[in-house]
Amino acid sequence: MHIRVTLLAAARSSSVLDVRFDDDRPLDDAGRLEVLRTAPELVSLASAELRYCSPTVRCRQTCDALGLPVVAQPALRDCDMGRWRGSTLREVAVREPDAVDAWLADPRAAPHGGESLLSFISRVGGWLDTRPAGEDDRVVAVAEPSVVRAALCYVLRVPPHAYWRVDAQPLSTVTFTGRAGEWCLSLG
């Protein structure tokens, strides 16, 4: 049995220049307008048998704006950034330059006291692998862009450093087909 899982990156909650670690801010005005403008292109997501979202405010608000009733999934939360939560990379780099260097260089490192990149990718992959599969089942999940990036790394079985080379834009989608441990990226 195979399953089709589509991940939708949540609409934006702030300027790209103001991206904060483990951010739980609501959608901003531009994000709300973007959801409404994009909604006709995403209408097919409502036909998914199972609908989930990250527990963040902006993911729930993205779902609400699209009219998608969903179940929040803790496993789809952003990477736990420990004491860096709420800060920008620039702010942390000024305070803890060696810690940032270690974090960027080693996917097993968690100098912030939270979750390592490797653990984060594994958690997201574990969520994918536990989706119930039936005949022609479709799943949609609205998640943070970081979760979409982690899922791509897991499915493609690329080294964790590839995470830094993936750009998941707000309201972009990616679809995987398969089953636990045997996923394929579905383009089209």
PDB file of C-alpha atoms in Angstrom:
ATOM      1  CA  MET A   1       0.000   0.000   0.000  1.00  0.00           C
ATOM      2  CA  HIS A   2       1.233   3.468  -0.912  1.00  0.00           C
ATOM      3  CA  ILE A   3       0.321   6.845   0.418  1.00  0.00           C
ATOM      4  CA  ARG A   4       0.624  10.335  -1.069  1.00  0.00           C
ATOM      5  CA  VAL A   5       1.758  13.031   1.381  1.00  0.00           C
ATOM      6  CA  THR A   6       1.725  16.684   0.360  1.00  0.00           C
ATOM      7  CA  LEU A   7       3.463  19.190   2.598  1.00  0.00           C
ATOM      8  CA  LEU A   8       2.472  22.833   2.296  1.00  0.00           C
ATOM      9  CA  ALA A   9       4.796  25.449   3.778  1.00  0.00           C
ATOM     10  CA  ALA A  10       2.845  27.886   5.938  1.00  0.00           C
ATOM     11  CA  ALA A  11       2.270  31.453   4.806  1.00  0.00           C
ATOM     12  CA  ARG A  12       4.713  34.026   6.086  1.00  0.00           C
ATOM     13  CA  SER A  13       4.489  35.646   9.474  1.00  0.00           C
ATOM     14  CA  SER A  14       7.205  38.247   9.046  1.00  0.00           C
ATOM     15  CA  SER A  15       9.746  39.697   6.686  1.00  0.00           C
ATOM     16  CA  VAL A  16      12.371  37.220   5.488  1.00  0.00           C
ATOM     17  CA  LEU A  17      14.939  39.576   7.016  1.00  0.00           C
ATOM     18  CA  ASP A  18      13.297  39.122  10.410  1.00  0.00           C
ATOM     19  CA  VAL A  19      13.173  35.304  10.483  1.00  0.00           C
ATOM     20  CA  ARG A  20      13.527  34.099  14.042  1.00  0.00           C
ATOM     21  CA  PHE A  21      14.370  30.659  15.374  1.00  0.00           C
ATOM     22  CA  ASP A  22      11.394  28.601  16.483  1.00  0.00           C
ATOM     23  CA  ASP A  23       9.103  31.538  15.739  1.00  0.00           C
ATOM     24  CA  ASP A  24       5.438  31.295  16.719  1.00  0.00           C
ATOM     25  CA  ARG A  25       4.154  34.636  15.466  1.00  0.00           C
ATOM     26  CA  PRO A  26       0.795  34.808  13.668  1.00  0.00           C
ATOM     27  CA  LEU A  27       0.440  35.504   9.948  1.00  0.00           C
ATOM     28  CA  ASP A  28       1.153  39.083   9.000  1.00  0.00           C
ATOM     29  CA  ASP A  29      -1.101  41.025   6.613  1.00  0.00           C
ATOM     30  CA  ALA A  30       1.004  40.073   3.597  1.00  0.00           C
ATOM     31  CA  GLY A  31       0.820  36.398   4.610  1.00  0.00           C
ATOM     32  CA  ARG A  32      -2.979  36.518   4.913  1.00  0.00           C
ATOM     33  CA  LEU A  33      -3.307  38.151   1.496  1.00  0.00           C
ATOM     34  CA  GLU A  34      -0.929  35.629  -0.018  1.00  0.00           C
ATOM     35  CA  VAL A  35      -3.046  32.733   1.304  1.00  0.00           C
ATOM     36  CA  LEU A  36      -6.216  34.247  -0.143  1.00  0.00           C
ATOM     37  CA  ARG A  37      -4.516  34.886  -3.491  1.00  0.00           C
ATOM     38  CA  THR A  38      -3.072  31.344  -3.639  1.00  0.00           C
ATOM     39  CA  ALA A  39      -6.155  29.521  -2.290  1.00  0.00           C
ATOM     40  CA  PRO A  40      -7.641  28.669  -5.727  1.00  0.00           C
ATOM     41  CA  GLU A  41      -4.409  26.871  -6.672  1.00  0.00           C
ATOM     42  CA  LEU A  42      -4.485  24.866  -3.435  1.00  0.00           C
ATOM     43  CA  VAL A  43      -8.154  23.849  -3.453  1.00  0.00           C
ATOM     44  CA  SER A  44      -7.268  20.229  -4.304  1.00  0.00           C
ATOM     45  CA  LEU A  45      -5.573  19.845  -0.903  1.00  0.00           C
ATOM     46  CA  ALA A  46      -9.007  19.824   0.741  1.00  0.00           C
ATOM     47  CA  SER A  47      -9.737  16.436  -0.839  1.00  0.00           C
ATOM     48  CA  ALA A  48      -7.017  14.738   1.213  1.00  0.00           C
ATOM     49  CA  GLU A  49      -8.311  11.957   3.447  1.00  0.00           C
ATOM     50  CA  LEU A  50      -6.103  13.081   6.353  1.00  0.00           C
ATOM     51  CA  ARG A  51      -5.178  16.707   7.102  1.00  0.00           C
ATOM     52  CA  TYR A  52      -2.570  17.782   9.640  1.00  0.00           C
ATOM     53  CA  CYS A  53      -0.627  20.860  10.649  1.00  0.00           C
ATOM     54  CA  SER A  54       2.217  22.000  12.791  1.00  0.00           C
ATOM     55  CA  PRO A  55       0.973  23.302  16.154  1.00  0.00           C
ATOM     56  CA  THR A  56       2.222  26.835  15.407  1.00  0.00           C
ATOM     57  CA  VAL A  57      -0.137  29.773  15.148  1.00  0.00           C
ATOM     58  CA  ARG A  58       0.806  30.599  11.556  1.00  0.00           C
ATOM     59  CA  CYS A  59       0.250  27.003  10.395  1.00  0.00           C
ATOM     60  CA  ARG A  60      -3.171  26.887  12.035  1.00  0.00           C
ATOM     61  CA  GLN A  61      -4.041  30.290  10.557  1.00  0.00           C
ATOM     62  CA  THR A  62      -2.892  29.149   7.109  1.00  0.00           C
ATOM     63  CA  CYS A  63      -5.205  26.129   7.407  1.00  0.00           C
ATOM     64  CA  ASP A  64      -8.092  28.294   8.599  1.00  0.00           C
ATOM     65  CA  ALA A  65      -7.644  30.705   5.690  1.00  0.00           C
ATOM     66  CA  LEU A  66      -7.705  27.751   3.276  1.00  0.00           C
ATOM     67  CA  GLY A  67     -10.743  26.215   4.981  1.00  0.00           C
ATOM     68  CA  LEU A  68      -8.816  23.061   5.898  1.00  0.00           C
ATOM     69  CA  PRO A  69      -9.968  21.388   9.092  1.00  0.00           C
ATOM     70  CA  VAL A  70      -6.801  19.796  10.495  1.00  0.00           C
ATOM     71  CA  VAL A  71      -5.354  17.921  13.438  1.00  0.00           C
ATOM     72  CA  ALA A  72      -2.256  19.493  15.008  1.00  0.00           C
ATOM     73  CA  GLN A  73       0.765  17.181  15.082  1.00  0.00           C
ATOM     74  CA  PRO A  74       3.516  17.911  17.644  1.00  0.00           C
ATOM     75  CA  ALA A  75       5.998  15.978  15.457  1.00  0.00           C
ATOM     76  CA  LEU A  76       5.572  18.681  12.781  1.00  0.00           C
ATOM     77  CA  ARG A  77       6.778  21.470  15.042  1.00  0.00           C
ATOM     78  CA  ASP A  78       9.830  23.496  14.103  1.00  0.00           C
ATOM     79  CA  CYS A  79      13.270  22.468  15.306  1.00  0.00           C
ATOM     80  CA  ASP A  80      13.678  23.072  19.050  1.00  0.00           C
ATOM     81  CA  MET A  81      16.249  25.855  19.165  1.00  0.00           C
ATOM     82  CA  GLY A  82      16.658  25.924  22.936  1.00  0.00           C
ATOM     83  CA  ARG A  83      17.941  29.234  24.269  1.00  0.00           C
ATOM     84  CA  TRP A  84      18.124  30.650  20.719  1.00  0.00           C
ATOM     85  CA  ARG A  85      14.335  30.550  20.407  1.00  0.00           C
ATOM     86  CA  GLY A  86      12.983  33.923  19.286  1.00  0.00           C
ATOM     87  CA  SER A  87      16.366  35.259  18.138  1.00  0.00           C
ATOM     88  CA  THR A  88      17.609  35.813  14.608  1.00  0.00           C
ATOM     89  CA  LEU A  89      20.729  34.071  13.333  1.00  0.00           C
ATOM     90  CA  ARG A  90      22.492  37.434  13.221  1.00  0.00           C
ATOM     91  CA  GLU A  91      21.675  38.131  16.886  1.00  0.00           C
ATOM     92  CA  VAL A  92      22.933  34.729  17.985  1.00  0.00           C
ATOM     93  CA  ALA A  93      26.082  34.984  15.845  1.00  0.00           C
ATOM     94  CA  VAL A  94      27.015  38.200  17.655  1.00  0.00           C
ATOM     95  CA  ARG A  95      26.486  36.632  21.095  1.00  0.00           C
ATOM     96  CA  GLU A  96      27.788  33.099  20.404  1.00  0.00           C
ATOM     97  CA  PRO A  97      29.866  32.990  17.205  1.00  0.00           C
ATOM     98  CA  ASP A  98      31.650  29.725  18.070  1.00  0.00           C
ATOM     99  CA  ALA A  99      28.368  28.015  18.934  1.00  0.00           C
ATOM    100  CA  VAL A 100      26.813  29.097  15.623  1.00  0.00           C
ATOM    101  CA  ASP A 101      29.861  27.828  13.728  1.00  0.00           C
ATOM    102  CA  ALA A 102      29.626  24.462  15.505  1.00  0.00           C
ATOM    103  CA  TRP A 103      25.897  24.214  14.838  1.00  0.00           C
ATOM    104  CA  LEU A 104      26.289  24.974  11.124  1.00  0.00           C
ATOM    105  CA  ALA A 105      29.243  22.590  10.721  1.00  0.00           C
ATOM    106  CA  ASP A 106      28.030  19.550  12.666  1.00  0.00           C
ATOM    107  CA  PRO A 107      24.470  18.213  12.176  1.00  0.00           C
ATOM    108  CA  ARG A 108      24.765  16.387  15.522  1.00  0.00           C
ATOM    109  CA  ALA A 109      25.557  19.584  17.441  1.00  0.00           C
ATOM    110  CA  ALA A 110      22.986  21.347  19.588  1.00  0.00           C
ATOM    111  CA  PRO A 111      24.944  24.155  21.271  1.00  0.00           C
ATOM    112  CA  HIS A 112      21.678  26.025  21.884  1.00  0.00           C
ATOM    113  CA  GLY A 113      20.503  23.282  24.243  1.00  0.00           C
ATOM    114  CA  GLY A 114      17.666  22.197  21.959  1.00  0.00           C
ATOM    115  CA  GLU A 115      17.456  19.696  19.133  1.00  0.00           C
ATOM    116  CA  SER A 116      20.260  18.899  16.674  1.00  0.00           C
ATOM    117  CA  LEU A 117      19.624  19.127  12.948  1.00  0.00           C
ATOM    118  CA  LEU A 118      20.040  15.368  12.656  1.00  0.00           C
ATOM    119  CA  SER A 119      17.465  14.748  15.415  1.00  0.00           C
ATOM    120  CA  PHE A 120      15.077  17.197  13.777  1.00  0.00           C
ATOM    121  CA  ILE A 121      15.324  15.490  10.377  1.00  0.00           C
ATOM    122  CA  SER A 122      14.839  12.099  12.050  1.00  0.00           C
ATOM    123  CA  ARG A 123      11.763  13.311  13.954  1.00  0.00           C
ATOM    124  CA  VAL A 124      10.126  14.624  10.782  1.00  0.00           C
ATOM    125  CA  GLY A 125      11.040  11.406   8.928  1.00  0.00           C
ATOM    126  CA  GLY A 126       9.561   9.368  11.766  1.00  0.00           C
ATOM    127  CA  TRP A 127       6.303  11.271  11.379  1.00  0.00           C
ATOM    128  CA  LEU A 128       6.249  10.497   7.648  1.00  0.00           C
ATOM    129  CA  ASP A 129       6.969   6.828   8.274  1.00  0.00           C
ATOM    130  CA  THR A 130       4.063   6.479  10.695  1.00  0.00           C
ATOM    131  CA  ARG A 131       1.353   7.811   8.365  1.00  0.00           C
ATOM    132  CA  PRO A 132      -1.310   5.145   7.922  1.00  0.00           C
ATOM    133  CA  ALA A 133      -1.312   3.788   4.377  1.00  0.00           C
ATOM    134  CA  GLY A 134      -4.342   2.447   2.604  1.00  0.00           C
ATOM    135  CA  GLU A 135      -5.197   2.202  -1.035  1.00  0.00           C
ATOM    136  CA  ASP A 136      -4.860   5.595  -2.736  1.00  0.00           C
ATOM    137  CA  ASP A 137      -4.715   7.477   0.584  1.00  0.00           C
ATOM    138  CA  ARG A 138      -3.887  11.167   0.400  1.00  0.00           C
ATOM    139  CA  VAL A 139      -2.485  13.227   3.244  1.00  0.00           C
ATOM    140  CA  VAL A 140      -1.851  16.954   3.454  1.00  0.00           C
ATOM    141  CA  ALA A 141       0.104  18.703   6.175  1.00  0.00           C
ATOM    142  CA  VAL A 142       0.703  22.413   6.634  1.00  0.00           C
ATOM    143  CA  ALA A 143       4.055  22.878   8.297  1.00  0.00           C
ATOM    144  CA  GLU A 144       6.870  25.308   8.887  1.00  0.00           C
ATOM    145  CA  PRO A 145       9.256  25.687   5.922  1.00  0.00           C
ATOM    146  CA  SER A 146      11.981  24.097   8.056  1.00  0.00           C
ATOM    147  CA  VAL A 147       9.857  20.949   8.395  1.00  0.00           C
ATOM    148  CA  VAL A 148       9.454  20.793   4.604  1.00  0.00           C
ATOM    149  CA  ARG A 149      13.238  21.080   4.244  1.00  0.00           C
ATOM    150  CA  ALA A 150      13.814  18.341   6.825  1.00  0.00           C
ATOM    151  CA  ALA A 151      11.304  16.040   5.097  1.00  0.00           C
ATOM    152  CA  LEU A 152      13.074  16.505   1.758  1.00  0.00           C
ATOM    153  CA  CYS A 153      16.409  15.567   3.329  1.00  0.00           C
ATOM    154  CA  TYR A 154      14.852  12.483   4.919  1.00  0.00           C
ATOM    155  CA  VAL A 155      13.048  11.274   1.803  1.00  0.00           C
ATOM    156  CA  LEU A 156      15.993  11.857  -0.527  1.00  0.00           C
ATOM    157  CA  ARG A 157      18.436  10.352   1.989  1.00  0.00           C
ATOM    158  CA  VAL A 158      20.887  13.161   1.436  1.00  0.00           C
ATOM    159  CA  PRO A 159      23.503  14.198   3.991  1.00  0.00           C
ATOM    160  CA  PRO A 160      22.033  16.518   6.658  1.00  0.00           C
ATOM    161  CA  HIS A 161      24.125  19.424   5.349  1.00  0.00           C
ATOM    162  CA  ALA A 162      21.851  19.459   2.277  1.00  0.00           C
ATOM    163  CA  TYR A 163      19.221  20.988   4.581  1.00  0.00           C
ATOM    164  CA  TRP A 164      21.004  24.331   4.246  1.00  0.00           C
ATOM    165  CA  ARG A 165      20.661  24.151   0.431  1.00  0.00           C
ATOM    166  CA  VAL A 166      16.865  23.785   0.338  1.00  0.00           C
ATOM    167  CA  ASP A 167      14.689  26.887   0.094  1.00  0.00           C
ATOM    168  CA  ALA A 168      11.060  26.231   1.021  1.00  0.00           C
ATOM    169  CA  GLN A 169       9.078  29.345   0.163  1.00  0.00           C
ATOM    170  CA  PRO A 170       5.814  30.183   1.949  1.00  0.00           C
ATOM    171  CA  LEU A 171       2.853  28.311   0.435  1.00  0.00           C
ATOM    172  CA  SER A 172       5.066  26.066  -1.675  1.00  0.00           C
ATOM    173  CA  THR A 173       4.203  22.377  -1.809  1.00  0.00           C
ATOM    174  CA  VAL A 174       6.149  19.155  -2.083  1.00  0.00           C
ATOM    175  CA  THR A 175       4.625  15.707  -2.503  1.00  0.00           C
ATOM    176  CA  PHE A 176       6.009  12.339  -1.494  1.00  0.00           C
ATOM    177  CA  THR A 177       4.611   8.967  -2.485  1.00  0.00           C
ATOM    178  CA  GLY A 178       5.401   5.605  -0.986  1.00  0.00           C
ATOM    179  CA  ARG A 179       5.385   4.063   2.442  1.00  0.00           C
ATOM    180  CA  ALA A 180       7.535   3.892   5.560  1.00  0.00           C
ATOM    181  CA  GLY A 181      11.215   3.934   4.602  1.00  0.00           C
ATOM    182  CA  GLU A 182      10.434   3.857   0.865  1.00  0.00           C
ATOM    183  CA  TRP A 183       9.532   7.376  -0.144  1.00  0.00           C
ATOM    184  CA  CYS A 184       9.849   9.057  -3.526  1.00  0.00           C
ATOM    185  CA  LEU A 185       9.721  12.725  -4.367  1.00  0.00           C
ATOM    186  CA  SER A 186       6.810  13.259  -6.728  1.00  0.00           C
ATOM    187  CA  LEU A 187       7.250  16.121  -9.187  1.00  0.00           C
ATOM    188  CA  GLY A 188       4.432  17.520 -11.197  1.00  0.00           C
TER     189      GLY A 188
END
